[in-house]
Coordinates of C-alpha atoms in Angstrom, one line a residue:
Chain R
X1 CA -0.9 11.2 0.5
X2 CA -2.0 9.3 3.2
X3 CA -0.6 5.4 3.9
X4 CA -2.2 2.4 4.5
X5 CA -0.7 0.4 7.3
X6 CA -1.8 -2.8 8.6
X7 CA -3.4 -3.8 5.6
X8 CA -5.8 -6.9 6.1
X9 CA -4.6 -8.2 2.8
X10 CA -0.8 -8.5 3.9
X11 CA -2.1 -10.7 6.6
X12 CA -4.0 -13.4 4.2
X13 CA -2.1 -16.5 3.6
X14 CA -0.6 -16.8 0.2
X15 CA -3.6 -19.2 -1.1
X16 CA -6.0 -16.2 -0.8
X17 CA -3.1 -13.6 -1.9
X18 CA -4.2 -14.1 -5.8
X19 CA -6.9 -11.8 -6.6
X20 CA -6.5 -9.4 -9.4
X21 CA -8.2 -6.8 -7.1
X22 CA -6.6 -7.0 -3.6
X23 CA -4.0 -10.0 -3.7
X24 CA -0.8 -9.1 -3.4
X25 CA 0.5 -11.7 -5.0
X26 CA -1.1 -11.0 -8.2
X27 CA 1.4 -8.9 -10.4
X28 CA -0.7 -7.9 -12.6
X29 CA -3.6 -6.6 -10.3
X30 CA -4.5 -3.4 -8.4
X31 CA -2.9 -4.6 -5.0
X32 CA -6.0 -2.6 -2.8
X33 CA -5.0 -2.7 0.6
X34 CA -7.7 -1.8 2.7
X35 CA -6.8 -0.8 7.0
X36 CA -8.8 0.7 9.5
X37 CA -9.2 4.5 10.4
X38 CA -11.2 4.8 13.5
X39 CA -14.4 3.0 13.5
X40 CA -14.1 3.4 9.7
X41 CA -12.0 1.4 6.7
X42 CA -9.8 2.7 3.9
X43 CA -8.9 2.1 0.9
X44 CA -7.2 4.3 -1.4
X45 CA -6.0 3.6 -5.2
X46 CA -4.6 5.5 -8.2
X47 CA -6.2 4.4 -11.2
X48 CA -3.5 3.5 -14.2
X49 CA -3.6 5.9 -17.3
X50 CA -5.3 3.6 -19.3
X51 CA -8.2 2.9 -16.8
X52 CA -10.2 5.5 -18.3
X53 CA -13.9 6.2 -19.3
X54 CA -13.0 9.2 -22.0
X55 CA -9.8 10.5 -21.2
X56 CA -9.3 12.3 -18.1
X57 CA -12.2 10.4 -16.3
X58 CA -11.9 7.0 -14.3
X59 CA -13.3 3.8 -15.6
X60 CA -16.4 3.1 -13.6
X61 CA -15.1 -0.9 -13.7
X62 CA -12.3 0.1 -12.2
X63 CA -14.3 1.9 -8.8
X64 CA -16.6 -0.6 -8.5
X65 CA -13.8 -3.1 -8.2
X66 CA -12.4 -0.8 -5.6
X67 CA -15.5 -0.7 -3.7
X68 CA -16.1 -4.8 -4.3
X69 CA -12.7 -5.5 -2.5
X70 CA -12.8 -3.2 -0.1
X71 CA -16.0 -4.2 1.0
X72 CA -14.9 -7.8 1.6
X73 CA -11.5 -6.2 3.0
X74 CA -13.5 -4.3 5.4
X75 CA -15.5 -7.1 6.3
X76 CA -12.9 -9.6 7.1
X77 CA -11.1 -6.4 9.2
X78 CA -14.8 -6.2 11.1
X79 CA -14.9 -10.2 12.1
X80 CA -10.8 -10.0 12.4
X81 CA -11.4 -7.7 15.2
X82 CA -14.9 -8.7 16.5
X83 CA -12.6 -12.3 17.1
X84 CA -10.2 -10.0 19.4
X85 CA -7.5 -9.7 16.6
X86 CA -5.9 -6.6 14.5
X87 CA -4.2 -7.1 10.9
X88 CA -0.5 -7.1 12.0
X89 CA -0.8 -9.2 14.5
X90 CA 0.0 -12.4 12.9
X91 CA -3.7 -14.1 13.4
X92 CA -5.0 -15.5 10.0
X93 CA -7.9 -13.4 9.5
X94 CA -11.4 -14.4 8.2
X95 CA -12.1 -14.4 3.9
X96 CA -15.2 -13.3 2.6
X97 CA -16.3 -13.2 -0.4
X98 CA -19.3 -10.9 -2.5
X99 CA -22.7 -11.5 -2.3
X100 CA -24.0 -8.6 -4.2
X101 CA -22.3 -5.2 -5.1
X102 CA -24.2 -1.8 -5.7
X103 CA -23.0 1.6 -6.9
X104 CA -24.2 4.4 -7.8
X105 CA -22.1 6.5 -9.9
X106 CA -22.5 10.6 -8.2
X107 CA -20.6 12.4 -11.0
X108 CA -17.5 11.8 -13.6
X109 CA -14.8 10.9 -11.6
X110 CA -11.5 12.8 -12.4
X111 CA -8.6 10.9 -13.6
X112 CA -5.1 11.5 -12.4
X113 CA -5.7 11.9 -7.9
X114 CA -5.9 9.0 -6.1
X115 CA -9.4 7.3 -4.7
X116 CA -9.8 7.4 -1.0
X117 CA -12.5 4.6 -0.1
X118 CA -14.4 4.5 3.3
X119 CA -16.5 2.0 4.5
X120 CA -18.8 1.4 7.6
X121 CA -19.5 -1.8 8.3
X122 CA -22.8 -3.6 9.6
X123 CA -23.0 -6.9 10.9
X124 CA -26.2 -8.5 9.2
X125 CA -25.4 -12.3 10.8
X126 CA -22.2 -13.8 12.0
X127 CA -21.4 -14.8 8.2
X128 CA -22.9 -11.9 6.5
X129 CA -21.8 -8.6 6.8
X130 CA -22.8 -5.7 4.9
X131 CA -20.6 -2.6 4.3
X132 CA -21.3 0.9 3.1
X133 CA -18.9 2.2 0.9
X134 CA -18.5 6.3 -0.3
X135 CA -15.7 7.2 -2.7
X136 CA -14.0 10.3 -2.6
X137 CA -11.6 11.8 -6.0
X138 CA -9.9 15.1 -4.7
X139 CA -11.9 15.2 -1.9
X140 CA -15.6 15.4 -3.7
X141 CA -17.5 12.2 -3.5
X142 CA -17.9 10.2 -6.8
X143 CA -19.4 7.0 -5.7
X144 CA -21.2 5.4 -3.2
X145 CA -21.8 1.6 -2.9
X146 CA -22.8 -1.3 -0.7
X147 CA -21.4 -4.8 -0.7
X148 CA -22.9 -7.4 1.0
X149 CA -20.2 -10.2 2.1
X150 CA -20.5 -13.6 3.5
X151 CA -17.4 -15.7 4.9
X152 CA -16.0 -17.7 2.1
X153 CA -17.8 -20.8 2.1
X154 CA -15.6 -24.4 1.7
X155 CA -17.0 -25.0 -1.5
X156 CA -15.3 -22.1 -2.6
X157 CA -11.8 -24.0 -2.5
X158 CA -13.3 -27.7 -3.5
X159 CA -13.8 -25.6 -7.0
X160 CA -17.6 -26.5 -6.6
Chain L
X1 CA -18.0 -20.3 -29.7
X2 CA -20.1 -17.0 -30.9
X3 CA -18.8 -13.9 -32.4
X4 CA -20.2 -10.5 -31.8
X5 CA -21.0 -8.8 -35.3
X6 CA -21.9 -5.4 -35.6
X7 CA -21.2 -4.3 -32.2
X8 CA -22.4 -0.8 -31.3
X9 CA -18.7 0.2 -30.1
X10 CA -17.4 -0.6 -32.9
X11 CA -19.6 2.8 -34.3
X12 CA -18.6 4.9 -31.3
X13 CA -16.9 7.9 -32.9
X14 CA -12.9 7.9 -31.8
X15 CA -13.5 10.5 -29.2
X16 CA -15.4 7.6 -27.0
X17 CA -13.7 4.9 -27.9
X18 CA -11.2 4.7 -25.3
X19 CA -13.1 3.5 -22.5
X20 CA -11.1 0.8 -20.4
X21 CA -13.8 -1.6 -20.9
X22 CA -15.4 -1.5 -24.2
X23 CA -12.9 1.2 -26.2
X24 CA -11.9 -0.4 -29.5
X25 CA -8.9 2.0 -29.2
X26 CA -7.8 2.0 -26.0
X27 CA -4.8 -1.5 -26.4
X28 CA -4.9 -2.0 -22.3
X29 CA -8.7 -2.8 -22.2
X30 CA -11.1 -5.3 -22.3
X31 CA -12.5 -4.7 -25.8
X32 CA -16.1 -5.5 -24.9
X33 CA -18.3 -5.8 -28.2
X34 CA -22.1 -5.9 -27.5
X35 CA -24.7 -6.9 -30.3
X36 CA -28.5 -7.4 -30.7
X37 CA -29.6 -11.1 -30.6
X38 CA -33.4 -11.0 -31.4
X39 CA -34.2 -8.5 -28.7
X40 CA -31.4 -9.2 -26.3
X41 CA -28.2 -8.1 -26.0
X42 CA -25.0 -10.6 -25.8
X43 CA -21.2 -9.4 -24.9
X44 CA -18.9 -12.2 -24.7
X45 CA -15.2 -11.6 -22.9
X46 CA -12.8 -14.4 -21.8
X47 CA -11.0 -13.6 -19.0
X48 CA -7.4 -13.4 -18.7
X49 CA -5.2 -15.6 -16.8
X50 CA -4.4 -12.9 -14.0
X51 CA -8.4 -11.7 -13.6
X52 CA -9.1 -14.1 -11.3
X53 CA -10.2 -14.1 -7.7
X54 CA -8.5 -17.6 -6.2
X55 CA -6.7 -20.0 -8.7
X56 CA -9.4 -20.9 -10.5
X57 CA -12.2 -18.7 -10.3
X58 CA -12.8 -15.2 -12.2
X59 CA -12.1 -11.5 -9.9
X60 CA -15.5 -10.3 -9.5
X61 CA -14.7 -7.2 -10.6
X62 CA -14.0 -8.2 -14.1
X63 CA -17.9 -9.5 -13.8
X64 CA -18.8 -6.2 -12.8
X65 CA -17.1 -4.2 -15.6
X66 CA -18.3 -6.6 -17.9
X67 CA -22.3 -6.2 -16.9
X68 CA -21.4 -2.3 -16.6
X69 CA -20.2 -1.9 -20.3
X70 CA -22.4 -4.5 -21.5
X71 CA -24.9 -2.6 -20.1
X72 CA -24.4 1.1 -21.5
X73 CA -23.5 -0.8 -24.6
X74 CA -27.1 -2.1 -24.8
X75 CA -29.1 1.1 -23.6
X76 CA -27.1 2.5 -26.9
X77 CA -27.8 -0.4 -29.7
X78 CA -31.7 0.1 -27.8
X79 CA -32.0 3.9 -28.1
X80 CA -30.3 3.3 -31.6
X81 CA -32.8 1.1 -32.6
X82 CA -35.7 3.4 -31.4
X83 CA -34.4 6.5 -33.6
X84 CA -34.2 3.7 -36.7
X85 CA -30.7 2.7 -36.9
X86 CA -28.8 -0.7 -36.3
X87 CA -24.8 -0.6 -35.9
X88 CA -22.9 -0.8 -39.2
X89 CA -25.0 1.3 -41.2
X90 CA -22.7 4.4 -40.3
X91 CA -25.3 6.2 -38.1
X92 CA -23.6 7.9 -34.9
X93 CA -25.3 6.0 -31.6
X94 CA -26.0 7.5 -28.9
X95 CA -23.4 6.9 -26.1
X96 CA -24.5 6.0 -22.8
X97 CA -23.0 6.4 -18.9
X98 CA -23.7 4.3 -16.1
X99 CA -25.9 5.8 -13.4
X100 CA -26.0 2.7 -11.4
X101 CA -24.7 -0.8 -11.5
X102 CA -26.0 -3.4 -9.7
X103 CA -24.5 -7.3 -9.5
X104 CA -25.7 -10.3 -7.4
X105 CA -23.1 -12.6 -7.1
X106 CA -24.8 -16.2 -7.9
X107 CA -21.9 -18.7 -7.8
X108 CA -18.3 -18.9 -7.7
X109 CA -17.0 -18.3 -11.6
X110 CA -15.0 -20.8 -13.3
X111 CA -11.8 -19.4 -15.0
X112 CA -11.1 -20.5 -18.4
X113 CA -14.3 -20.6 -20.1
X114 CA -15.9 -17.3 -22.4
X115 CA -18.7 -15.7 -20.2
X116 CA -21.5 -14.2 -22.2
X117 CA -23.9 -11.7 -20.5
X118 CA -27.2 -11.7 -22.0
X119 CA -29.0 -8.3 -21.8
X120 CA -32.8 -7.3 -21.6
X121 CA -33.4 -3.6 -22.3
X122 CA -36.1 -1.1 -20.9
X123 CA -36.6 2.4 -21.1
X124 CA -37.4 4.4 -18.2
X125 CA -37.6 7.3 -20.1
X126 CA -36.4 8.8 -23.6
X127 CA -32.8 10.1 -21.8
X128 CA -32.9 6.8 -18.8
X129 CA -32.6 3.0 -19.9
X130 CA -32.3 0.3 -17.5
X131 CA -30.5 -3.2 -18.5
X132 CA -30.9 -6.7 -16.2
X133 CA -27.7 -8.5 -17.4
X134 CA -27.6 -12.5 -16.8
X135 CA -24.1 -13.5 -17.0
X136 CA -23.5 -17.0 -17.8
X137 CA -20.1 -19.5 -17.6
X138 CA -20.2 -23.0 -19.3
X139 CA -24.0 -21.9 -19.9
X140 CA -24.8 -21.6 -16.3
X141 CA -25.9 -18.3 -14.7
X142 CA -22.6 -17.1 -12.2
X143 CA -24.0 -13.5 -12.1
X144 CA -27.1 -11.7 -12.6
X145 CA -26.7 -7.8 -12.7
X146 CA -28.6 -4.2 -13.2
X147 CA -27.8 -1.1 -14.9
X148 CA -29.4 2.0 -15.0
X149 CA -27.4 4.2 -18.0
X150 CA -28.2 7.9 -19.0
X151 CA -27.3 9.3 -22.1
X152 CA -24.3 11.3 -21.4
X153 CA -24.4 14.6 -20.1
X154 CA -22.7 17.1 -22.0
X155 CA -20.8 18.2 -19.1
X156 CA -19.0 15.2 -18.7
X157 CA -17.2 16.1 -22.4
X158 CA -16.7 19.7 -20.5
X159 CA -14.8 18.1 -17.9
X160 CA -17.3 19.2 -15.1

């Protein structure tokens, strides 16, 4: 099984490390880590036994989580670097959050292998990034989805 | 705050009633309940503590699920309705997958407060319903969401 180094999420300070999704802080939560591969990101997850549809089928909530927080994981890895910086590094990277989320479900997705996610990512405008998102179970695609992120505005954190 | 009565899960046979987000029998999940109001739909979920996104705030993926289920959940109380039944009268509904699932992202979610997603049903055709979802926190709109649900293909029982 391939391993996700460099994780844009171990590099968020521990106010934005909360998100049931990708915070790794969040004991409860999935703990997506999402890295680069190339040009491309990744994201790969294991659903838990009880995130089912019917048994032996993945819970649709549970990929389009994955593709929500790896498409503002893969956007803040896009501004990260178009700033000059790679997770690892030790630069505090950029936050975004979702905007909208789309998926369309291909085909019952098989419970039991993990979920490989890869995402290509467009810059629409500095703030607003959009990234294309397929999901892969056993190597067959199962999803494919599109976030649209912008960078997490103040009001965000002022609880507005 | 309102109660769901005579939610169309609660008629699923046991067989699909495991389902992450709206299985009455699966203990891990969400437990969504969805319910005619006139002719809308309304499923009502309060988070939990750890589904957030910041301190605060409710994950987005939660919101998702929640518009998903609530969605499949109302293509089936709709269909039911078209063949002349209404959940708790025994009848089997029909049971409904997600083709698509579609969520704009209004405002940042308060945590703490029931959301309620209010569903309007149309039929495509007799086997293809789409749902627009408006999700709603203190009574104002945080989400607005579509979902396209087809009545399940017998190969997904087959495993195919």
């Amino acid at each position: 099984m391939e391993k996700i180094l460099n994780a844009i999420q171990d590099d968020y300070p521990d106010d934005f490390a909360w998100c049931y999704g990708c915070g790794r802080l969040n004991k409860a939560g999935h703990h997506f880590r999402t890295c680069w591969d190339g040009d491309q990101t990744v994201t790969i997850y294991t659903p838990k036994q009880e995130e089912m549809a019917l048994p032996g089928f993945v819970y649709g909530g549970v990929i389009a989580s994955l593709i929500d927080c790896h498409g503002t994981g893969s956007a803040a890895l896009a501004l990260h670097r178009k700033n000059g910086h790679e997770p690892g590094e030790g630069a505090e990277p950029p936050r975004f959050v979702t905007a909208s989320l789309h998926v369309d479900f291909m085909k019952p997705t098989l419970h039991g292998v993990p979920l490989k996610a890869v995402g290509t990512v467009h810059e629409i405008h500095p703030k607003k990034w959009k990234v294309e998102v397929e999901v892969f179970a056993d190597g067959k695609t199962c999803a494919k989805g599109e976030v649209v992120g912008v960078v997490m505005p103040d009001s965000f954190l002022a609880g507005k």
